[in-house]
């Protein structure tokens, strides 16, 4: 149980185009999903917290107009990288929270590798 | 501010050696969670353990063991009799209870040679 999928797993796009990445909780409902970014050989950095039915909360330094997050249902959050540039090339990972309180668990998707040429 | 430090960037061992990965954290919260994740070359994060701040009991799971010491703010991870399949990047992380945000350490790349 508690499986999170991401689509696509890899994407190559041209500079200036937009790319949408989907994050789905397959067998549970997730009121909250998180989006992380990981540059090569670096750690994961939280970009934003996505709550179903409300606006995402972005971490300091993350451009909300560039990284559009939509969490329209309890099983789907999307991250759209708008007007992508080569410096946006990275590994994007989402996670979904199963429940609040004591468990405080996040389940991670397999990640999406974005390459902007 | 919350912070997780993994001072070892890379460790190389030979199969069957024991290896300990260090993790030191900083937080002002009295209630928090600590995690270890494994990231193999495929990139997918594999959950290894979650420990809450009130549970200082050490834990063993097969060849894996964890030593949580609140007095030194450390949550170290030991792999006994390492295997080549253990080669990966290991991340220690700290979670805020209220927001569930995960703060990751910089990771330790473990290479186990046959």
Coordinates of N, CA and C in Angstrom, one line a residue:
Chain A
X1 N 0.8 -1.2 0.0 CA 0.0 0.0 0.0 C 0.8 1.3 0.0
X2 N 0.2 2.4 -0.1 CA 0.8 3.7 0.0 C 1.8 3.9 -1.1
X3 N 1.3 3.8 -2.4 CA 2.2 3.9 -3.5 C 1.9 5.3 -4.2
X4 N 3.0 5.9 -4.5 CA 3.0 7.2 -5.2 C 3.6 7.1 -6.6
X5 N 3.0 7.5 -7.6 CA 3.6 7.5 -8.9 C 3.8 8.9 -9.5
X6 N 4.8 9.0 -10.4 CA 5.1 10.2 -11.0 C 5.1 10.0 -12.5
X7 N 4.6 11.0 -13.3 CA 4.7 10.8 -14.7 C 5.0 12.2 -15.3
X8 N 5.9 12.3 -16.2 CA 6.7 11.2 -16.8 C 7.9 10.9 -15.8
X9 N 8.6 9.8 -16.1 CA 9.8 9.5 -15.3 C 11.0 10.3 -15.9
X10 N 11.0 10.6 -17.2 CA 12.0 11.4 -17.8 C 11.4 12.3 -18.8
X11 N 11.9 13.5 -18.9 CA 11.4 14.4 -20.0 C 12.5 15.3 -20.4
X12 N 12.6 15.5 -21.7 CA 13.5 16.4 -22.3 C 12.7 17.5 -23.0
X13 N 13.0 18.7 -22.8 CA 12.2 19.8 -23.4 C 13.2 20.9 -23.9
X14 N 12.7 21.7 -24.8 CA 13.5 22.8 -25.3 C 13.3 24.0 -24.4
X15 N 14.3 24.8 -24.3 CA 14.3 26.0 -23.5 C 13.1 26.9 -24.0
X16 N 12.4 27.4 -23.0 CA 11.2 28.3 -23.3 C 9.9 27.6 -23.3
X17 N 9.9 26.3 -23.3 CA 8.7 25.5 -23.2 C 8.3 25.2 -21.8
X18 N 7.0 24.7 -21.6 CA 6.6 24.4 -20.3 C 6.4 22.9 -20.2
X19 N 6.6 22.4 -19.0 CA 6.6 20.9 -18.7 C 5.7 20.7 -17.5
X20 N 4.8 19.7 -17.6 CA 3.9 19.3 -16.5 C 4.3 18.0 -16.0
X21 N 4.5 17.9 -14.7 CA 4.8 16.6 -14.0 C 3.7 16.3 -13.1
X22 N 3.2 15.1 -13.2 CA 2.1 14.6 -12.3 C 2.6 13.7 -11.2
X23 N 1.9 13.9 -10.1 CA 2.2 13.1 -8.9 C 0.9 12.5 -8.4
X24 N 0.8 11.2 -8.4 CA -0.5 10.6 -8.0 C -0.3 9.6 -6.8
X25 N -1.2 9.7 -5.9 CA -1.3 8.7 -4.8 C -2.2 7.6 -5.3
X26 N -1.7 6.4 -5.5 CA -2.5 5.3 -6.2 C -3.5 4.6 -5.3
X27 N -3.2 4.5 -4.1 CA -4.1 3.7 -3.2 C -4.5 4.3 -1.9
X28 N -4.3 5.7 -1.9 CA -4.7 6.4 -0.7 C -5.0 7.8 -1.1
X29 N -5.7 8.5 -0.2 CA -6.0 9.9 -0.5 C -4.9 10.8 0.3
X30 N -4.5 11.8 -0.4 CA -3.4 12.6 0.1 C -3.9 14.1 0.2
X31 N -4.2 14.6 1.3 CA -4.6 16.0 1.4 C -3.4 16.9 1.2
X32 N -2.2 16.4 1.5 CA -1.0 17.2 1.3 C 0.0 16.4 0.5
X33 N 0.6 17.1 -0.5 CA 1.7 16.6 -1.2 C 2.9 17.6 -1.2
X34 N 4.1 17.1 -1.3 CA 5.2 17.9 -1.3 C 6.0 17.7 -2.6
X35 N 6.7 18.8 -3.0 CA 7.5 18.8 -4.2 C 8.9 19.1 -3.8
X36 N 9.9 18.3 -4.2 CA 11.3 18.4 -3.9 C 12.0 18.5 -5.2
X37 N 13.2 19.1 -5.1 CA 14.1 19.2 -6.2 C 15.5 18.8 -5.8
X38 N 16.1 18.0 -6.7 CA 17.4 17.5 -6.3 C 18.4 17.7 -7.5
X39 N 19.4 18.5 -7.3 CA 20.4 18.7 -8.3 C 21.4 17.5 -8.2
X40 N 22.1 17.2 -9.3 CA 23.1 16.1 -9.3 C 24.0 16.1 -8.1
X41 N 24.1 15.0 -7.4 CA 25.0 14.8 -6.3 C 24.7 15.8 -5.1
X42 N 23.5 16.2 -5.1 CA 23.1 17.1 -4.0 C 21.9 16.6 -3.2
X43 N 21.5 17.3 -2.2 CA 20.4 16.8 -1.4 C 19.1 17.2 -2.0
X44 N 18.0 16.7 -1.3 CA 16.7 17.1 -1.7 C 16.3 18.4 -1.0
X45 N 15.8 19.3 -1.8 CA 15.3 20.6 -1.3 C 13.8 20.8 -1.5
X46 N 13.1 21.0 -0.4 CA 11.7 21.2 -0.5 C 11.4 22.5 -1.3
X47 N 10.5 22.3 -2.3 CA 10.1 23.5 -3.1 C 8.8 24.1 -2.6
X48 N 7.9 23.2 -2.4 CA 6.6 23.7 -2.0 C 5.7 22.6 -1.4
X49 N 4.8 23.0 -0.6 CA 3.8 22.1 0.0 C 2.4 22.4 -0.7
X50 N 1.8 21.3 -1.1 CA 0.6 21.4 -1.9 C -0.5 20.8 -1.1
X51 N -1.5 21.6 -0.9 CA -2.7 21.1 -0.1 C -3.9 21.1 -1.1
X52 N -4.6 20.0 -1.0 CA -5.8 19.8 -1.9 C -6.8 21.0 -1.7
X53 N -7.1 21.6 -2.8 CA -8.2 22.6 -2.8 C -7.7 24.0 -2.4
X54 N -6.4 24.1 -2.2 CA -5.9 25.5 -1.8 C -4.6 25.8 -2.5
X55 N -4.2 27.0 -2.3 CA -2.9 27.4 -3.0 C -1.7 26.7 -2.3
X56 N -0.7 26.4 -3.1 CA 0.5 25.8 -2.6 C 1.3 26.8 -1.8
X57 N 2.0 26.3 -0.8 CA 2.9 27.2 0.0 C 4.3 26.9 -0.5
X58 N 5.0 28.0 -1.0 CA 6.3 27.8 -1.6 C 7.4 28.2 -0.5
X59 N 8.5 27.5 -0.6 CA 9.6 27.8 0.2 C 10.3 29.0 -0.3
X60 N 11.0 29.6 0.6 CA 11.8 30.9 0.3 C 12.7 30.6 -0.9
X61 N 12.7 31.5 -1.8 CA 13.6 31.4 -3.0 C 13.0 30.7 -4.2
X62 N 11.8 30.0 -4.0 CA 11.2 29.3 -5.1 C 10.2 30.2 -5.8
X63 N 10.3 30.4 -7.1 CA 9.4 31.3 -7.8 C 8.1 30.6 -8.1
X64 N 7.1 31.1 -7.5 CA 5.8 30.5 -7.6 C 5.2 30.6 -9.0
X65 N 5.6 31.7 -9.7 CA 5.1 31.9 -11.1 C 5.8 31.0 -12.1
X66 N 6.9 30.5 -11.7 CA 7.7 29.6 -12.6 C 7.3 28.1 -12.3
X67 N 7.1 27.8 -11.1 CA 6.8 26.5 -10.7 C 5.3 26.4 -10.2
X68 N 4.4 26.2 -11.1 CA 3.0 26.2 -10.8 C 2.6 24.9 -10.3
X69 N 1.9 24.9 -9.1 CA 1.5 23.7 -8.5 C 0.0 23.7 -8.4
X70 N -0.6 22.6 -8.8 CA -2.1 22.5 -8.7 C -2.4 21.1 -8.0
X71 N -3.3 21.2 -7.0 CA -3.6 20.0 -6.3 C -5.1 19.9 -6.3
X72 N -5.7 19.5 -7.4 CA -7.1 19.6 -7.7 C -7.9 18.5 -7.1
X73 N -7.2 17.4 -6.8 CA -8.0 16.3 -6.2 C -7.1 15.6 -5.1
X74 N -7.7 14.7 -4.4 CA -7.0 14.1 -3.2 C -6.0 13.1 -3.7
X75 N -5.9 12.8 -5.0 CA -4.9 11.9 -5.4 C -4.0 12.4 -6.5
X76 N -4.1 13.7 -6.8 CA -3.3 14.2 -7.9 C -2.8 15.6 -7.6
X77 N -1.5 15.8 -7.7 CA -0.9 17.1 -7.7 C 0.0 17.2 -8.9
X78 N 0.0 18.4 -9.5 CA 0.8 18.6 -10.7 C 1.8 19.8 -10.5
X79 N 3.0 19.6 -11.0 CA 4.0 20.7 -11.0 C 4.2 21.1 -12.5
X80 N 4.0 22.3 -12.8 CA 4.3 22.8 -14.1 C 5.5 23.7 -14.1
X81 N 6.6 23.4 -14.8 CA 7.7 24.3 -14.9 C 7.5 25.1 -16.2
X82 N 7.2 26.4 -16.0 CA 6.9 27.3 -17.1 C 8.2 27.9 -17.6
X83 N 8.2 28.1 -18.9 CA 9.3 28.7 -19.6 C 10.6 28.2 -19.1
X84 N 10.7 26.9 -19.3 CA 11.9 26.2 -18.7 C 13.2 26.6 -19.3
X85 N 14.2 26.6 -18.5 CA 15.6 27.0 -18.9 C 16.5 25.9 -18.5
X86 N 17.7 25.8 -19.1 CA 18.6 24.7 -18.7 C 18.9 24.6 -17.3
X87 N 18.9 25.7 -16.6 CA 19.2 25.7 -15.1 C 18.0 25.0 -14.3
X88 N 16.9 24.8 -15.0 CA 15.8 24.1 -14.3 C 16.0 22.6 -14.4
X89 N 16.9 22.1 -15.2 CA 17.2 20.7 -15.3 C 17.5 20.2 -13.9
X90 N 16.8 19.2 -13.6 CA 17.0 18.6 -12.2 C 16.1 17.4 -12.1
X91 N 16.2 16.8 -10.9 CA 15.4 15.6 -10.6 C 14.3 16.1 -9.6
X92 N 13.1 16.0 -10.0 CA 11.9 16.4 -9.2 C 11.2 15.3 -8.6
X93 N 11.1 15.3 -7.3 CA 10.4 14.2 -6.6 C 9.2 14.8 -5.8
X94 N 8.2 14.0 -5.8 CA 7.0 14.4 -5.0 C 6.8 13.4 -3.9
X95 N 6.1 13.8 -2.9 CA 5.8 12.9 -1.8 C 4.3 13.2 -1.4
X96 N 3.7 12.2 -0.8 CA 2.3 12.4 -0.4 C 2.2 12.0 1.1
X97 N 1.5 12.8 1.8 CA 1.3 12.5 3.3 C 0.1 11.6 3.5
X98 N 0.3 10.5 4.2 CA -0.8 9.6 4.4 C -1.7 10.1 5.5
X99 N -1.2 10.6 6.5 CA -2.1 11.1 7.6 C -1.3 12.0 8.5
X100 N -1.9 12.8 9.3 CA -1.3 13.7 10.2 C -1.0 13.0 11.5
X101 N -0.5 13.8 12.4 CA -0.4 13.3 13.8 C 0.8 12.4 14.0
X102 N 0.6 11.4 14.7 CA 1.8 10.6 15.2 C 2.5 10.0 14.0
X103 N 1.8 9.5 13.1 CA 2.5 8.8 12.0 C 3.5 9.7 11.2
X104 N 2.9 10.9 10.8 CA 3.8 11.9 10.1 C 4.6 11.3 9.0
X105 N 4.0 10.5 8.2 CA 4.7 9.8 7.1 C 4.5 10.5 5.8
X106 N 5.6 10.4 5.0 CA 5.5 10.8 3.6 C 5.9 9.6 2.7
X107 N 5.2 9.5 1.7 CA 5.5 8.4 0.7 C 6.0 9.1 -0.6
X108 N 7.2 8.7 -1.0 CA 7.8 9.3 -2.2 C 7.5 8.7 -3.5
X109 N 7.4 9.5 -4.5 CA 7.3 9.0 -5.9 C 8.7 8.7 -6.4
X110 N 8.7 8.1 -7.6 CA 10.0 7.6 -8.1 C 10.9 8.7 -8.7
X111 N 10.3 9.9 -8.8 CA 11.0 11.0 -9.4 C 10.9 11.2 -10.9
X112 N 11.1 12.5 -11.3 CA 11.0 12.8 -12.7 C 12.3 13.6 -13.0
X113 N 13.0 13.0 -14.0 CA 14.3 13.7 -14.4 C 14.0 14.6 -15.6
X114 N 14.2 15.9 -15.4 CA 13.9 16.9 -16.4 C 15.2 17.4 -16.9
X115 N 15.3 17.4 -18.3 CA 16.5 18.0 -19.0 C 16.0 19.0 -19.9
X116 N 16.5 20.2 -19.8 CA 16.1 21.3 -20.6 C 17.2 21.6 -21.5
X117 N 17.0 21.6 -22.8 CA 18.1 21.8 -23.8 C 18.1 23.2 -24.4
Chain B
X1 N 16.8 27.4 13.9 CA 16.6 26.8 12.6 C 16.8 25.3 12.6
X2 N 16.1 24.6 11.8 CA 16.3 23.2 11.7 C 17.4 22.8 10.8
X3 N 18.2 21.9 11.1 CA 19.4 21.5 10.2 C 19.8 20.1 10.5
X4 N 20.2 19.5 9.4 CA 20.7 18.1 9.5 C 22.1 18.0 8.8
X5 N 23.0 17.5 9.6 CA 24.4 17.5 9.1 C 24.9 16.0 8.9
X6 N 25.3 15.7 7.7 CA 25.9 14.4 7.5 C 27.3 14.7 7.0
X7 N 28.2 14.7 7.9 CA 29.6 15.1 7.7 C 30.3 14.3 6.7
X8 N 30.0 13.0 6.6 CA 30.7 12.1 5.7 C 30.0 12.2 4.3
X9 N 30.8 12.7 3.3 CA 30.2 12.8 2.0 C 30.3 11.5 1.2
X10 N 31.4 10.8 1.4 CA 31.6 9.5 0.7 C 32.3 8.6 1.6
X11 N 31.8 7.3 1.6 CA 32.5 6.3 2.4 C 32.7 5.1 1.4
X12 N 33.8 4.5 1.4 CA 34.1 3.3 0.7 C 34.5 2.2 1.6
X13 N 33.9 1.0 1.4 CA 34.2 -0.1 2.3 C 34.3 -1.3 1.4
X14 N 34.8 -2.4 1.9 CA 34.9 -3.7 1.2 C 33.7 -4.5 1.8
X15 N 33.2 -5.3 0.9 CA 32.1 -6.2 1.4 C 32.4 -6.9 2.7
X16 N 31.4 -7.0 3.5 CA 31.4 -7.7 4.8 C 31.9 -6.7 5.9
X17 N 32.4 -5.6 5.6 CA 32.8 -4.7 6.6 C 31.6 -4.0 7.2
X18 N 31.7 -3.6 8.5 CA 30.6 -2.8 9.1 C 30.9 -1.3 8.8
X19 N 29.8 -0.6 8.6 CA 30.0 0.8 8.3 C 28.9 1.6 9.1
X20 N 29.3 2.8 9.6 CA 28.4 3.7 10.3 C 28.3 5.0 9.6
X21 N 27.1 5.4 9.4 CA 26.8 6.7 8.8 C 26.3 7.7 9.8
X22 N 27.0 8.8 9.9 CA 26.7 9.7 11.0 C 25.6 10.7 10.6
X23 N 24.8 11.1 11.6 CA 23.8 12.2 11.3 C 23.7 13.0 12.6
X24 N 23.8 14.3 12.5 CA 23.7 15.2 13.6 C 22.6 16.2 13.2
X25 N 21.7 16.5 14.1 CA 20.6 17.4 13.8 C 20.5 18.5 14.8
X26 N 19.8 19.6 14.3 CA 19.6 20.7 15.2 C 18.1 21.1 15.1
X27 N 17.4 21.3 16.2 CA 16.1 21.7 16.2 C 15.7 22.3 17.5
X28 N 14.8 23.2 17.5 CA 14.3 23.8 18.8 C 13.0 23.1 19.2
X29 N 12.5 22.3 18.4 CA 11.2 21.6 18.7 C 11.5 20.5 19.8
X30 N 10.6 20.3 20.6 CA 10.7 19.2 21.5 C 10.2 17.9 21.0
X31 N 9.3 18.0 20.0 CA 8.7 16.9 19.3 C 9.1 16.9 17.9
X32 N 9.7 15.9 17.4 CA 10.1 15.8 16.0 C 10.3 14.4 15.6
X33 N 10.5 14.2 14.3 CA 10.8 12.9 13.8 C 12.1 12.9 13.0
X34 N 12.8 11.8 13.1 CA 14.0 11.6 12.3 C 13.8 10.4 11.4
X35 N 14.5 10.5 10.2 CA 14.3 9.5 9.2 C 15.7 9.1 8.6
X36 N 15.7 7.9 8.0 CA 16.8 7.6 7.1 C 16.2 7.1 5.8
X37 N 16.7 7.5 4.7 CA 16.3 7.1 3.4 C 17.5 6.6 2.6
X38 N 17.3 5.6 1.8 CA 18.3 5.2 0.8 C 17.9 5.6 -0.6
X39 N 18.9 6.1 -1.3 CA 18.6 6.5 -2.7 C 19.6 5.7 -3.6
X40 N 19.2 4.6 -4.2 CA 20.1 3.9 -5.1 C 20.2 4.7 -6.4
X41 N 21.0 4.2 -7.3 CA 21.3 5.0 -8.6 C 20.0 5.2 -9.4
X42 N 19.0 4.5 -9.2 CA 17.7 4.7 -9.9 C 17.1 6.0 -9.5
X43 N 17.4 6.5 -8.3 CA 16.9 7.8 -7.9 C 15.7 7.7 -6.9
X44 N 15.0 6.6 -6.9 CA 13.9 6.5 -6.0 C 14.3 6.4 -4.5
X45 N 13.6 7.2 -3.7 CA 13.9 7.2 -2.3 C 13.3 5.9 -1.6
X46 N 14.1 5.2 -0.9 CA 13.6 4.1 -0.1 C 13.6 4.4 1.3
X47 N 12.4 4.3 1.9 CA 12.3 4.6 3.4 C 12.9 3.5 4.2
X48 N 13.7 3.9 5.2 CA 14.4 2.9 6.0 C 13.8 2.9 7.4
X49 N 13.7 4.1 8.0 CA 13.3 4.1 9.4 C 12.7 5.5 9.7
X50 N 11.8 5.5 10.6 CA 11.3 6.8 11.2 C 11.4 6.6 12.8
X51 N 11.8 7.6 13.4 CA 12.0 7.6 14.9 C 11.4 8.9 15.4
X52 N 10.6 8.8 16.4 CA 10.1 10.0 17.0 C 11.0 10.4 18.2
X53 N 11.0 11.7 18.6 CA 11.9 12.2 19.5 C 11.8 11.7 20.9
X54 N 10.6 11.0 21.2 CA 10.4 10.5 22.5 C 10.9 9.1 22.7
X55 N 11.3 8.5 21.6 CA 11.7 7.1 21.6 C 13.2 7.0 21.3
X56 N 13.9 6.8 22.4 CA 15.4 6.7 22.2 C 15.9 5.3 22.2
X57 N 15.0 4.4 22.1 CA 15.5 3.0 22.0 C 16.2 2.8 20.6
X58 N 17.3 2.1 20.7 CA 17.9 1.7 19.5 C 17.1 0.7 18.7
X59 N 17.3 0.7 17.4 CA 16.5 -0.3 16.7 C 17.4 -1.1 15.7
X60 N 17.0 -2.3 15.6 CA 17.8 -3.2 14.7 C 16.8 -3.9 13.7
X61 N 17.2 -3.9 12.5 CA 16.4 -4.5 11.5 C 17.3 -5.3 10.5
X62 N 17.5 -6.5 10.8 CA 18.4 -7.3 9.9 C 19.8 -6.8 10.1
X63 N 20.4 -6.4 9.0 CA 21.8 -5.9 9.1 C 21.9 -4.4 9.4
X64 N 20.7 -3.8 9.5 CA 20.7 -2.4 9.8 C 20.4 -2.1 11.3
X65 N 21.1 -1.1 11.8 CA 20.7 -0.7 13.2 C 20.9 0.8 13.3
X66 N 20.2 1.4 14.2 CA 20.2 2.8 14.4 C 20.4 3.2 15.9
X67 N 21.2 4.2 16.1 CA 21.5 4.6 17.4 C 21.1 6.1 17.6
X68 N 20.0 6.3 18.3 CA 19.5 7.6 18.5 C 19.9 8.1 19.9
X69 N 20.7 9.2 19.9 CA 21.2 9.8 21.1 C 20.7 11.3 21.2
X70 N 19.7 11.5 22.0 CA 19.2 12.8 22.1 C 20.2 13.8 22.7
X71 N 21.0 13.3 23.6 CA 22.0 14.1 24.4 C 23.0 14.7 23.4
X72 N 23.3 14.0 22.3 CA 24.3 14.6 21.4 C 23.6 14.9 20.0
X73 N 22.3 14.9 20.0 CA 21.5 15.2 18.8 C 22.0 14.4 17.6
X74 N 22.2 13.1 17.8 CA 22.7 12.3 16.7 C 21.8 11.1 16.5
X75 N 21.7 10.7 15.3 CA 20.9 9.5 14.9 C 21.7 8.7 13.8
X76 N 22.6 7.9 14.3 CA 23.6 7.2 13.4 C 23.0 5.9 12.9
X77 N 23.5 5.5 11.8 CA 23.0 4.4 11.1 C 24.2 3.4 10.8
X78 N 24.0 2.2 11.2 CA 25.1 1.2 11.0 C 24.6 0.1 10.1
X79 N 25.4 -0.3 9.2 CA 25.2 -1.4 8.3 C 26.2 -2.5 8.7
X80 N 25.7 -3.6 9.1 CA 26.6 -4.7 9.5 C 26.9 -5.6 8.3
X81 N 28.1 -6.1 8.2 CA 28.4 -7.0 7.1 C 27.9 -6.4 5.7
X82 N 28.4 -5.3 5.3 CA 27.9 -4.6 4.2 C 28.0 -5.5 2.9
X83 N 27.1 -5.2 2.0 CA 27.0 -5.9 0.7 C 27.0 -4.9 -0.4
X84 N 27.4 -5.4 -1.6 CA 27.5 -4.5 -2.8 C 26.1 -3.8 -3.0
X85 N 25.1 -4.5 -2.7 CA 23.7 -3.9 -3.0 C 23.4 -2.7 -2.0
X86 N 24.2 -2.6 -1.0 CA 24.1 -1.4 -0.1 C 24.6 -0.2 -0.7
X87 N 25.3 -0.2 -1.8 CA 25.9 1.0 -2.4 C 24.7 1.9 -2.8
X88 N 24.8 3.1 -2.3 CA 23.7 4.1 -2.6 C 24.1 5.4 -1.8
X89 N 23.2 6.3 -2.0 CA 23.3 7.5 -1.2 C 22.3 7.4 -0.1
X90 N 22.7 7.7 1.1 CA 21.9 7.6 2.3 C 21.6 9.0 2.9
X91 N 20.4 9.3 3.0 CA 20.0 10.6 3.6 C 19.3 10.5 5.0
X92 N 19.8 11.3 5.8 CA 19.1 11.5 7.1 C 18.2 12.7 7.0
X93 N 17.1 12.7 7.7 CA 16.1 13.8 7.5 C 15.4 14.0 8.9
X94 N 15.0 15.3 9.0 CA 14.3 15.7 10.2 C 13.0 16.3 9.8
X95 N 11.9 15.9 10.5 CA 10.6 16.4 10.2 C 10.0 17.3 11.3
X96 N 9.5 18.4 10.9 CA 8.7 19.2 11.8 C 7.4 18.6 12.0
X97 N 6.9 18.5 13.2 CA 5.7 17.8 13.5 C 4.5 18.6 12.9
X98 N 4.5 19.9 13.1 CA 3.3 20.7 12.7 C 3.2 20.7 11.2
X99 N 4.2 21.0 10.5 CA 4.1 21.1 9.0 C 4.5 19.9 8.2
X100 N 5.1 18.9 8.9 CA 5.5 17.7 8.2 C 6.6 17.9 7.2
X101 N 7.2 19.1 7.2 CA 8.3 19.4 6.2 C 9.5 18.5 6.6
X102 N 10.1 18.0 5.6 CA 11.3 17.2 5.8 C 12.5 18.0 5.4
X103 N 13.4 18.1 6.3 CA 14.7 18.7 6.1 C 15.8 17.6 5.9
X104 N 16.4 17.6 4.8 CA 17.3 16.5 4.5 C 18.7 17.0 4.8
X105 N 19.5 16.0 5.2 CA 21.0 16.2 5.2 C 21.5 16.2 3.8
X106 N 22.8 16.4 3.7 CA 23.4 16.4 2.3 C 23.7 15.0 1.8
X107 N 23.5 14.0 2.6 CA 23.7 12.7 2.1 C 25.1 12.1 2.2
X108 N 25.2 10.8 2.4 CA 26.5 10.1 2.4 C 26.4 9.1 1.3
X109 N 27.4 9.2 0.4 CA 27.5 8.2 -0.7 C 28.3 7.0 -0.2
X110 N 27.7 5.9 -0.1 CA 28.3 4.7 0.3 C 28.6 3.8 -0.9
X111 N 29.9 3.4 -1.0 CA 30.3 2.4 -2.0 C 30.8 1.2 -1.4
X112 N 30.2 0.1 -1.7 CA 30.7 -1.2 -1.1 C 31.3 -2.0 -2.3
X113 N 32.6 -2.3 -2.1 CA 33.3 -3.0 -3.2 C 33.4 -4.5 -2.9
X114 N 33.3 -5.3 -3.9 CA 33.3 -6.8 -3.7 C 34.8 -7.2 -3.3

